[in-house]
Short mmCIF file of C-alpha atoms in Angstrom, two decimals:
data_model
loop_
_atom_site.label_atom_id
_atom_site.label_comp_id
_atom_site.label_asym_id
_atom_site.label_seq_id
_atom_site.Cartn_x
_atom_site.Cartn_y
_atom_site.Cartn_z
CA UNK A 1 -2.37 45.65 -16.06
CA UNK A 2 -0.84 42.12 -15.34
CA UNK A 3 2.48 41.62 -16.50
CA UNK A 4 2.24 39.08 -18.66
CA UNK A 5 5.27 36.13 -19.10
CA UNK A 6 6.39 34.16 -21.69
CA UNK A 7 7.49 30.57 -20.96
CA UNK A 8 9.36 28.88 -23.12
CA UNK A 9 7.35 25.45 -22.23
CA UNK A 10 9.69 22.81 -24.43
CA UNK A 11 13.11 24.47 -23.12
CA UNK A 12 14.27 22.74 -19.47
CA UNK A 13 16.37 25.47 -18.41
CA UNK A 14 12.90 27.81 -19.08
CA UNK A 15 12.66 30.91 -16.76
CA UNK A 16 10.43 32.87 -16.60
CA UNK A 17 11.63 36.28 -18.61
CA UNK A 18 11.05 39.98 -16.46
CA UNK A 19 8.47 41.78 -18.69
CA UNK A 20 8.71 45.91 -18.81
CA UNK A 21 4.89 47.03 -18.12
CA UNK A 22 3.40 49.35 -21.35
CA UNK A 23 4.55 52.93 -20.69
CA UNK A 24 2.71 55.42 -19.29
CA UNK A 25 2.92 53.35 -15.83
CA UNK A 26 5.35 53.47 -13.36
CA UNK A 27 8.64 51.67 -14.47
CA UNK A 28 7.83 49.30 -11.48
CA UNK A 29 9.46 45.85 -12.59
CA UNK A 30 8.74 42.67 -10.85
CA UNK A 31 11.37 39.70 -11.54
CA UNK A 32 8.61 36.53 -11.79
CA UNK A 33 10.69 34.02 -9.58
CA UNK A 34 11.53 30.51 -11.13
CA UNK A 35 8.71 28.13 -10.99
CA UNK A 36 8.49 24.39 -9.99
CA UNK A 37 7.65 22.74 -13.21
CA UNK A 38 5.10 19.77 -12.79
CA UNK A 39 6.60 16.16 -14.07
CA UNK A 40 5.04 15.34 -17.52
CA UNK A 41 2.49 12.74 -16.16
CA UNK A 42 0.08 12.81 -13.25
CA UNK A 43 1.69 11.75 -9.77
CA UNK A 44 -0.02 8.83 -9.62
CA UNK A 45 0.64 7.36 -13.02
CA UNK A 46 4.60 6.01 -12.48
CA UNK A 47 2.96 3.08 -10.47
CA UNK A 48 3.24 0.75 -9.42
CA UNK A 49 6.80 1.22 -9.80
CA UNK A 50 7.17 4.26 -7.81
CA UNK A 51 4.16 5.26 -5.64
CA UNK A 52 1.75 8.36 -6.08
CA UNK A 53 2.58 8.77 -2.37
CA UNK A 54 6.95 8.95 -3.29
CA UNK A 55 5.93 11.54 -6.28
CA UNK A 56 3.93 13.80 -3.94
CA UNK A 57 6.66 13.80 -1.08
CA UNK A 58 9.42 14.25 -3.70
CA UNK A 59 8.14 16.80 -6.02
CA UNK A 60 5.48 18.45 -4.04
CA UNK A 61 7.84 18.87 -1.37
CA UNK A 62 11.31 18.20 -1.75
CA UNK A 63 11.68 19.87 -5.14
CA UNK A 64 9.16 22.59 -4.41
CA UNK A 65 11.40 23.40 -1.51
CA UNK A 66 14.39 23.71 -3.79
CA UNK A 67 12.63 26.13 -5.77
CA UNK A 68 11.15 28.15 -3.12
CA UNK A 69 14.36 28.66 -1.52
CA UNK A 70 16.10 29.19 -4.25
CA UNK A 71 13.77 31.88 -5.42
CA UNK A 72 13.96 33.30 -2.10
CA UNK A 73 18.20 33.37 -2.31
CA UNK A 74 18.13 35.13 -5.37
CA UNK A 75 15.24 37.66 -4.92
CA UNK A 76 16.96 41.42 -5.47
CA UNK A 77 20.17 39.56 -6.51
CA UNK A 78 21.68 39.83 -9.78
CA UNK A 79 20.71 36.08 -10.87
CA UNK A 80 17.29 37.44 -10.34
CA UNK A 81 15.19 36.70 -13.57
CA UNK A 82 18.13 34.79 -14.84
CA UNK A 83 17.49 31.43 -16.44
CA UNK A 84 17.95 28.71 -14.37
CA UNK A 85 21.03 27.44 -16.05
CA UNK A 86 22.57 30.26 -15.70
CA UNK A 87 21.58 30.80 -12.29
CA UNK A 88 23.00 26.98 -11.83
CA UNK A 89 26.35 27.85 -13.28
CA UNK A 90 26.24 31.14 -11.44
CA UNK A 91 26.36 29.89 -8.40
CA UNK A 92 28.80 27.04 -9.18
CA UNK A 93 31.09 29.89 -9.19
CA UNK A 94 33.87 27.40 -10.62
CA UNK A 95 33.84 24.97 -8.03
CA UNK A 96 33.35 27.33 -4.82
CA UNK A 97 29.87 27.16 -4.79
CA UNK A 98 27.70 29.38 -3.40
CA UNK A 99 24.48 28.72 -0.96
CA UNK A 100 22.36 29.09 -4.55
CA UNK A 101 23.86 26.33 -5.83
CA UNK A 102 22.90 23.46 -3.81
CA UNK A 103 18.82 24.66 -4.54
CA UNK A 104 19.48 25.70 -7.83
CA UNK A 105 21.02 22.46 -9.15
CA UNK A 106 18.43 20.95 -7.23
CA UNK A 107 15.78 22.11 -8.87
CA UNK A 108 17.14 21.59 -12.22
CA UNK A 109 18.35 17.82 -11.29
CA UNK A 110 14.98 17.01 -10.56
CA UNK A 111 13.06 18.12 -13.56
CA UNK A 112 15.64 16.32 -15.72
CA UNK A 113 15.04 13.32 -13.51
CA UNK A 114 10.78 13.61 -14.11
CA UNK A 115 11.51 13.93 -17.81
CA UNK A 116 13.87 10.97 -17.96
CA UNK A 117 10.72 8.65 -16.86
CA UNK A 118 7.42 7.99 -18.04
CA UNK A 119 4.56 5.59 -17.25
CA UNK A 120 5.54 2.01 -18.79
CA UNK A 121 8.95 3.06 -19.28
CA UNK A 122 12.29 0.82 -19.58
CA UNK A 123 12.71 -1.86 -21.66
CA UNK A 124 15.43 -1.34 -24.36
CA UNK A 125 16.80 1.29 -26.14
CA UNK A 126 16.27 1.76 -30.12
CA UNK A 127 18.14 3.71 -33.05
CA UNK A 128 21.15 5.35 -32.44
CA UNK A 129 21.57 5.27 -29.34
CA UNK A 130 20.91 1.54 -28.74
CA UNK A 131 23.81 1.31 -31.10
CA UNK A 132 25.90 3.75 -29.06
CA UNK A 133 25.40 2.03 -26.10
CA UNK A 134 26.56 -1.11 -27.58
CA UNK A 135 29.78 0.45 -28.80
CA UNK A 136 30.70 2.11 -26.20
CA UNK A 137 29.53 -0.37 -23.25
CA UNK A 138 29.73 -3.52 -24.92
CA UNK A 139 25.83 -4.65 -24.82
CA UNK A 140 23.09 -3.34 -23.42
CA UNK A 141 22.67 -5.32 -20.22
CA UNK A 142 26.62 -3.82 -19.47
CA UNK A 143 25.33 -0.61 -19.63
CA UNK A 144 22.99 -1.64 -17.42
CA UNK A 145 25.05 -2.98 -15.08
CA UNK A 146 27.19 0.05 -15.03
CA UNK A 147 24.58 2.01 -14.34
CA UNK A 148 23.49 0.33 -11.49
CA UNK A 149 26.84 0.12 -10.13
CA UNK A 150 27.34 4.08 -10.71
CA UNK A 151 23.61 4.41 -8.50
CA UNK A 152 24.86 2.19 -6.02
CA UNK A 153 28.52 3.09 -5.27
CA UNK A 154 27.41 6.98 -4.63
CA UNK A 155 27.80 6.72 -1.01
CA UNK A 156 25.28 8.71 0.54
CA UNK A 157 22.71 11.13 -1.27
CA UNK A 158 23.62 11.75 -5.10
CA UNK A 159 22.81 10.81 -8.69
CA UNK A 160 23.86 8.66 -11.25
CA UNK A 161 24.28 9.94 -14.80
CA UNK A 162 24.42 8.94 -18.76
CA UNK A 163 26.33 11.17 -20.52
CA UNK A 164 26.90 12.37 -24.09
CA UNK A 165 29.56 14.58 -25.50
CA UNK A 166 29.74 15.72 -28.78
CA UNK A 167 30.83 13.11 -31.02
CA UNK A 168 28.27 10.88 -29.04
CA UNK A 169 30.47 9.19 -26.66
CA UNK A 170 28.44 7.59 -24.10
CA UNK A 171 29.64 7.56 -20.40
CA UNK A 172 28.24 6.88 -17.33
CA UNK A 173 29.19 9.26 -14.25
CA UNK A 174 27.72 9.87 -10.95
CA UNK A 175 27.98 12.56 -8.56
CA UNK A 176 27.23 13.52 -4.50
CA UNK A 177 24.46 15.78 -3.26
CA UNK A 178 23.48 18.98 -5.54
CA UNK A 179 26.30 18.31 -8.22
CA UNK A 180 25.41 17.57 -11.79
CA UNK A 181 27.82 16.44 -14.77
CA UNK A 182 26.30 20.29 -16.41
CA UNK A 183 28.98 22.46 -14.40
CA UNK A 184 31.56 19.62 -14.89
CA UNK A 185 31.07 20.42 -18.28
CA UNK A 186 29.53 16.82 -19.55
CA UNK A 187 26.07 16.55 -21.26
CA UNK A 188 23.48 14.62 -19.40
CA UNK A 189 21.15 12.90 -21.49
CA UNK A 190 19.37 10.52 -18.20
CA UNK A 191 19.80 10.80 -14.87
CA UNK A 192 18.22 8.69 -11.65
CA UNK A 193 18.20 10.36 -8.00
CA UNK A 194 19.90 7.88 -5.05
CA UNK A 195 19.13 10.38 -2.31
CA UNK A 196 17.39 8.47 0.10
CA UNK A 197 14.26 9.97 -0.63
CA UNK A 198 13.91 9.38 -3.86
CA UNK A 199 13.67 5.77 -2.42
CA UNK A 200 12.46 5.69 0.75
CA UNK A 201 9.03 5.08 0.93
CA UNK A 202 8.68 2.57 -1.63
CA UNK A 203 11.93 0.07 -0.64
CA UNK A 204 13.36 1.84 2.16
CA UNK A 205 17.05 0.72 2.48
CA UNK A 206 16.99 -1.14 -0.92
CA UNK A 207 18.30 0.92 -3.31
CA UNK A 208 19.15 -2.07 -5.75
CA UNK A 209 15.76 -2.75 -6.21
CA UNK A 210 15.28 0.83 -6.77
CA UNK A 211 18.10 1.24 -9.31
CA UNK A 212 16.79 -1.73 -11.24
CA UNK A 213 13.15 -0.94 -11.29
CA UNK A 214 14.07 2.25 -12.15
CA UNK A 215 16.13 0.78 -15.28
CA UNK A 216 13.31 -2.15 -16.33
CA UNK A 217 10.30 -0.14 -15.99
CA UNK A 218 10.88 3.36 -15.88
CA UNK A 219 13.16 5.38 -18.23
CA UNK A 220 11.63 7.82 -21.13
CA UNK A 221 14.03 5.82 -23.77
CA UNK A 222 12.36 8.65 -26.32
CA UNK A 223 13.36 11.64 -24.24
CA UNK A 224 17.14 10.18 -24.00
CA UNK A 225 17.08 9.46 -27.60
CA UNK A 226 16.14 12.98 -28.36
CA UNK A 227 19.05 14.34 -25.90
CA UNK A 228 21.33 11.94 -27.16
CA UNK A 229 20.57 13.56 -30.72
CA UNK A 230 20.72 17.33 -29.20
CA UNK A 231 23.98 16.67 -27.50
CA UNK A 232 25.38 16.17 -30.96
CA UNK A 233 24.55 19.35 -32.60
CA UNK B 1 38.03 -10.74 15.67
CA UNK B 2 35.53 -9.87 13.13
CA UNK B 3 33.06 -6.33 14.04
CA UNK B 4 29.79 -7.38 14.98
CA UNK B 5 26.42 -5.64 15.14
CA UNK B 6 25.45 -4.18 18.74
CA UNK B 7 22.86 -4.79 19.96
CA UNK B 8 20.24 -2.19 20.45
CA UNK B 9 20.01 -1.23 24.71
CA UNK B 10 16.26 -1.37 24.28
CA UNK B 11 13.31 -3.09 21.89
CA UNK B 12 13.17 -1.11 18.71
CA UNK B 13 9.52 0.14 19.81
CA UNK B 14 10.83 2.22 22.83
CA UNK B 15 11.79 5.45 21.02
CA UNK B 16 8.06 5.89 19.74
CA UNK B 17 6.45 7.89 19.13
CA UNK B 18 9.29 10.30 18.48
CA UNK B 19 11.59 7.65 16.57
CA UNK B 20 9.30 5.09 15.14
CA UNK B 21 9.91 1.25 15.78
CA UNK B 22 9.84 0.56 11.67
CA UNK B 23 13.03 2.63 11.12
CA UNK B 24 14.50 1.25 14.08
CA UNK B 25 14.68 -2.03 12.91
CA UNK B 26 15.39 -1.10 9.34
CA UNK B 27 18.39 1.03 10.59
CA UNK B 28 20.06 -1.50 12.88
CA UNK B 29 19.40 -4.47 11.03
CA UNK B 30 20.18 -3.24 7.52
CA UNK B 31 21.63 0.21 7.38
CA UNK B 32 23.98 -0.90 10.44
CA UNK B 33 24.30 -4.18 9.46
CA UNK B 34 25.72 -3.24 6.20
CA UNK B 35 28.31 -1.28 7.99
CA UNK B 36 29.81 -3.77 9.78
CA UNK B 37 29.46 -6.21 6.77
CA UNK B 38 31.43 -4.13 4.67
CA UNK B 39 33.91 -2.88 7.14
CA UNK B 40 34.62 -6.49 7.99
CA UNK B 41 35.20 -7.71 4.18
CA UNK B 42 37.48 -4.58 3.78
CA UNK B 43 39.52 -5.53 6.68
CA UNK B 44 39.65 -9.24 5.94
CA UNK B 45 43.02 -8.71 4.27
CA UNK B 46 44.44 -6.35 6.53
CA UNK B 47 44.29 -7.96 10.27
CA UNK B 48 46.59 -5.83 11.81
CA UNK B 49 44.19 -3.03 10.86
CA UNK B 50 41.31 -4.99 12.72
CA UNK B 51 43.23 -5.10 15.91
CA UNK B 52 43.61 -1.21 16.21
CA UNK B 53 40.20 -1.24 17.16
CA UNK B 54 36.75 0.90 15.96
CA UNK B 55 37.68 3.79 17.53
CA UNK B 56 41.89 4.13 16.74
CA UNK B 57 40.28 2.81 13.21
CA UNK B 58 38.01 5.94 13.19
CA UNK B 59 41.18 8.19 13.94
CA UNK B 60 43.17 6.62 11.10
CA UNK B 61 41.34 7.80 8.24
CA UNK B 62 42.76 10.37 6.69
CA UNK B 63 46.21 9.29 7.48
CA UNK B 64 48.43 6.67 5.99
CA UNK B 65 47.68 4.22 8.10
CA UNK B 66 45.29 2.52 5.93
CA UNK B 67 45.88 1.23 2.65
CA UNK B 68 44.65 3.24 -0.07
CA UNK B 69 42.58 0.79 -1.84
CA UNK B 70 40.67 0.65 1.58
CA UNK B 71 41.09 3.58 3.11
CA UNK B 72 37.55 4.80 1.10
CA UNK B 73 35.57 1.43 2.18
CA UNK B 74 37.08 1.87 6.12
CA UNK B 75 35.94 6.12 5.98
CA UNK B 76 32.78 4.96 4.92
CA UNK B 77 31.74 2.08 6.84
CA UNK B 78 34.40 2.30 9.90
CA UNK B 79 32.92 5.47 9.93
CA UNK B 80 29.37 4.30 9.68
CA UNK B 81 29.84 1.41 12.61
CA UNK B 82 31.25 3.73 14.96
CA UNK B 83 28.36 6.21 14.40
CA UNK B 84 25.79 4.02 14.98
CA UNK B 85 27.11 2.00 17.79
CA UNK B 86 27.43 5.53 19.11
CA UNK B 87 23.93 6.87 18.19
CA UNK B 88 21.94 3.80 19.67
CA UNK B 89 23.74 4.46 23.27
CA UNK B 90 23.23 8.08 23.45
CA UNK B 91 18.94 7.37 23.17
CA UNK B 92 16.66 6.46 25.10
CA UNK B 93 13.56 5.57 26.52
CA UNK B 94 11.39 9.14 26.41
CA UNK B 95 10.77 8.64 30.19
CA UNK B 96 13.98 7.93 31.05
CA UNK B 97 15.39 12.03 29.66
CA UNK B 98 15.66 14.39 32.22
CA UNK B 99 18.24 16.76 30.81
CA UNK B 100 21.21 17.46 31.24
CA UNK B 101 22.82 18.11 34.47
CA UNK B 102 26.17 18.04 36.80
CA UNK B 103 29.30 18.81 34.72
CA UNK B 104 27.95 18.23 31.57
CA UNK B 105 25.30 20.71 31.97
CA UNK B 106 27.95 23.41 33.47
CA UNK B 107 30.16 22.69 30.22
CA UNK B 108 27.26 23.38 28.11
CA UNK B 109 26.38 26.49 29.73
CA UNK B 110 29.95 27.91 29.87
CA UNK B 111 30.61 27.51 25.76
CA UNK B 112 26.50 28.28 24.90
CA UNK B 113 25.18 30.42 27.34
CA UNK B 114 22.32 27.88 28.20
CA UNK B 115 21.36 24.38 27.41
CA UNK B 116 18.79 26.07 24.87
CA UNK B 117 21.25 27.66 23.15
CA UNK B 118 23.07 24.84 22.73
CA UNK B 119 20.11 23.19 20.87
CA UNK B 120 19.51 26.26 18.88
CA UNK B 121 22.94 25.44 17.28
CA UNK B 122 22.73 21.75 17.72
CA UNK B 123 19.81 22.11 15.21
CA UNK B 124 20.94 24.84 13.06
CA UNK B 125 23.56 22.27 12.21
CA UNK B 126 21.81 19.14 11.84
CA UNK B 127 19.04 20.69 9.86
CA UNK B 128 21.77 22.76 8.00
CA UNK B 129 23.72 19.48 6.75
CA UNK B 130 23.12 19.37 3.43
CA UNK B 131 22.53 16.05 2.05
CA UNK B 132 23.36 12.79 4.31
CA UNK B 133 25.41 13.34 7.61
CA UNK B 134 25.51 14.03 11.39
CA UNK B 135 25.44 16.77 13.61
CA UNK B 136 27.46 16.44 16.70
CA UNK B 137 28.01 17.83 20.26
CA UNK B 138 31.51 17.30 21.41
CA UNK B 139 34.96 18.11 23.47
CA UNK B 140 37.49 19.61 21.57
CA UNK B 141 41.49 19.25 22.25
CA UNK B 142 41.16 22.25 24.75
CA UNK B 143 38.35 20.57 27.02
CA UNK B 144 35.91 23.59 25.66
CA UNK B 145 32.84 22.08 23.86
CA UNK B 146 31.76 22.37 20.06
CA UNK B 147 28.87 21.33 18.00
CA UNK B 148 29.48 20.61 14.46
CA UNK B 149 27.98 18.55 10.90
CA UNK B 150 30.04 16.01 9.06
CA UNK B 151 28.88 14.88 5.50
CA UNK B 152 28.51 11.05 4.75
CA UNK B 153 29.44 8.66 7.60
CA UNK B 154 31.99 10.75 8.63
CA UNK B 155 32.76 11.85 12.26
CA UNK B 156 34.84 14.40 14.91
CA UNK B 157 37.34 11.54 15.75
CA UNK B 158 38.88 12.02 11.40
CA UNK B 159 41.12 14.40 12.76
CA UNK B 160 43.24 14.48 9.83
CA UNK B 161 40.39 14.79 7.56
CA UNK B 162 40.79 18.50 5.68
CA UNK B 163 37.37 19.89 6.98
CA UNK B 164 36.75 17.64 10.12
CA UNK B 165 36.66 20.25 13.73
CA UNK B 166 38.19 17.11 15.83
CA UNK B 167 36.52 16.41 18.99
CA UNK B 168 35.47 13.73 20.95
CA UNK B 169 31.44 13.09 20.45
CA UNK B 170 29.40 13.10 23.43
CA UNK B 171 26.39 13.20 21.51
CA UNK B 172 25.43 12.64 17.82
CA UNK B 173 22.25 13.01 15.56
CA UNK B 174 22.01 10.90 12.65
CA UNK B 175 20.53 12.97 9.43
CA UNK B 176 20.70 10.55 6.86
CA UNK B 177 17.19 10.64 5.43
CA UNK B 178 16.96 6.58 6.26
CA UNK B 179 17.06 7.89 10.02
CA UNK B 180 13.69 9.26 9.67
CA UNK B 181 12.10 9.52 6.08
CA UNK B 182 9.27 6.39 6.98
CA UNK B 183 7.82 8.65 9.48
CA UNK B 184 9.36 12.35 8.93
CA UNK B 185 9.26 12.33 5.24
CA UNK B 186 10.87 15.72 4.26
CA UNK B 187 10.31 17.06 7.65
CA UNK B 188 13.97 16.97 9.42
CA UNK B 189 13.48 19.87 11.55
CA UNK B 190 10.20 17.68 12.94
CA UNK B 191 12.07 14.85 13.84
CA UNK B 192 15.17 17.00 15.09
CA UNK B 193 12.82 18.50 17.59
CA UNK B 194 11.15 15.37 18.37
CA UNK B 195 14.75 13.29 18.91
CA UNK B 196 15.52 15.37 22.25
CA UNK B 197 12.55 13.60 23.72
CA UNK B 198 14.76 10.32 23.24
CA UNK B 199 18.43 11.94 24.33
CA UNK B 200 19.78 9.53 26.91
CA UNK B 201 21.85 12.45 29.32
CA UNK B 202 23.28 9.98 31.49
CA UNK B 203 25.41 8.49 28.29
CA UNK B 204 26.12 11.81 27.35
CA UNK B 205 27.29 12.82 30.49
CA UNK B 206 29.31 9.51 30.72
CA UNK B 207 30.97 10.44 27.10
CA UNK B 208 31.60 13.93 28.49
CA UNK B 209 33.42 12.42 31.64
CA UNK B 210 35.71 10.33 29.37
CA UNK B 211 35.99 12.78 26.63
CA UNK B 212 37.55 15.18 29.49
CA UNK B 213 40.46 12.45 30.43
CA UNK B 214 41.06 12.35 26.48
CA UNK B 215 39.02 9.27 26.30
CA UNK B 216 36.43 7.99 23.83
CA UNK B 217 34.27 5.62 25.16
CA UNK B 218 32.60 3.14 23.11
#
């Protein structure tokens, strides 16, 4: 009898949950490992603002090889069958991180990142958070420009981040490598990858071009909105 | 004396097919570039600092020496001029490699086993660095030699950097996905393996001769 699994489809940090087979059978369990979730548009359909051929090297390869290797570290481990937030806090083990950590936050940096675009993206902000934004930045185009700034001034590979807390405080923050604002204890609500390959292909050293296509054309304004809202509850 | 851009000891197609002429250029006239840009407008107000030199300016991070409004701008791009100028030297035409040999080779042999093994680790490390960085072959304070990874644009010669294992390069791989993403993509063991086909072991041996006297040529 296949074991059957339940994901929870809408939830980010979704694992997939260890499922007891009926009794009467062995009590063989198998932990399902962590999958590599697809972005929520076809890898083709971000142009021409970031190629099909960037969105099959970066999530058909870089990000799949996060989660492969993560699943592989944590196969027979204790975060086996974990969630993958908890597998990413885990392994931050308060600051000392393990060899988990830098695939784990990897893998969940990089579905927040496909979820904070969508085709004909950018433009401005509405609602709420447009009007956060202006409090707390000053106008819209300084947020931009902070943003940017944030992208560009992570030397070497990182990510630049828009955070809420829970009186809806915006603030922008960036980090190096694997590290994400979650295990600093901040709540992302968008996100853009400045590791070279994120990049590469499509501008090659110019990552200010890349930071403000990224901005113009390319953020899911809805799907921040929506985390700016959940970051409040 | 402002820094200047080096130029590169052969035409940016040589390398190919291991190292392809499009990230050549790109590297040394706009990764490299940008180095010595920014290390120069960091410096502009601090001449004295200018006259220690790239390498002594290398060694100085870390320490008080430089200012601490700078001292992040010099680590990064200090760092990032002395790599490169370092990196372009120690490649070369892929006819021109022969391998290691002479002193250099004994070295190698004595603190690895065999040149193999040394590669083994060389690559372990440069595949291993997580993120953007170097991988490095090098002579420690006691003459023995050491391969090690630095993050960023760091290098062996930040001795008083917490995590840096001080030694004087005699060869370097750059890992920074810009060094080989147009043609590699996600494939850095690939172009690891491919890059010994460019390793110029006369420079290396040259670096290794120097390194031995306590000097670091440039």
């Amino acid at each position: 009898m296949a074991l059957s699994m339940k994901i929870q489809a809408s939830s980010l940090i979704a694992g997939q949950r260890r499922v007891r087979p009926m009794s009467g059978r062995r009590a063989v369990v198998t932990r399902a490992a962590l999958e590599l979730k697809a972005p929520p548009y076809a890898l083709d359909a971000l142009e021409p603002h970031m190629s099909k051929q960037t969105l099959e090297f970066h999530w058909g390869k870089h990000h799949r090889a996060y989660v492969d290797n993560m699943n592989k570290q944590i196969a027979g481990t204790p975060l086996d069958g974990k969630s993958l937030e908890e597998v990413v806090l885990a392994s931050w083990n308060g600051g000392n991180p393990t060899p988990v950590f830098n695939n784990a936050a990897q893998v969940w940096n990089h579905t927040f990142f496909w979820e904070s675009m969508k085709p004909n993206g950018g433009g401005a902000p509405t609602g709420k958070l447009a009007e956060a934004i202006a409090r707390d930045f000053g106008s819209y185009d300084k947020f931009k420009e902070e943003f940017k700034a944030a992208g560009l001034t992570q030397f070497g590979s990182g990510w630049a981040w828009l955070n809420a807390d829970k009186s809806g405080k915006l603030s922008i923050s960036k980090t190096p490598n694997a590290v994400t604002p979650v295990v600093e204890g901040k709540t992302p609500i968008l996100t853009v990858d400045v590791w070279e390959h994120a990049y590469y292909i499509d501008v090659q050293n110019r990552r200010p071009d890349y930071l403000t296509t990224f901005i113009e054309k390319l953020i899911n304004w809805d799907v921040v909105s929506e985390r700016y809202a959940a970051a409040q509850k | 004396m402002a820094f200047e851009l080096p130029a590169l000891p052969y035409d940016y197609g040589t390398l190919e097919p291991h190292v392809d002429s499009q990230t050549m250029l790109i590297h040394h006239t706009k990764h490299h570039q940008a180095y010595v840009n920014n290390l120069n407008a960091a410096l502009d107000k601090f001449p004295e600092l200018k006259d220690l030199g790239l390498v002594d300016i290398n060694k100085a991070v870390g320490t008080t020496k430089l200012p601490g409004d700078v001292a992040t701008t010099i680590r990064n791009n200090g760092g990032g001029h002395y790599n490169h100028t370092f990196f372009w030297k120690v490649m070369t035409n892929p006819s021109n490699t022969n391998g290691p040999s002479g002193a250099v080779k004994e070295a190698i042999e004595a603190a690895f086993g065999s040149v193999d093994e040394m590669k083994t680790k060389f690559n372990a490390a440069a595949a291993g660095r997580f993120g953007s960085g170097w991988a490095w072959l090098g002579v420690k304070g006691d003459g023995s030699l050491a391969i090690t990874s630095t993050p960023n644009q760091d290098n062996p010669l930040m001795a008083s950097l917490p995590d840096t294992t001080a030694m004087v390069p005699i060869l370097g791989l750059d890992v920074w996905e810009h060094a080989y993403y147009l043609k590699y993509q996600n494939r850095r063991p690939e172009y690891i393996a491919a890059w010994w086909n460019v390793v110029n072991w006369e420079q290396v041996a040259a670096n290794f001769d120097a390194a031995k006297t306590g000097a670091v040529l440039l």
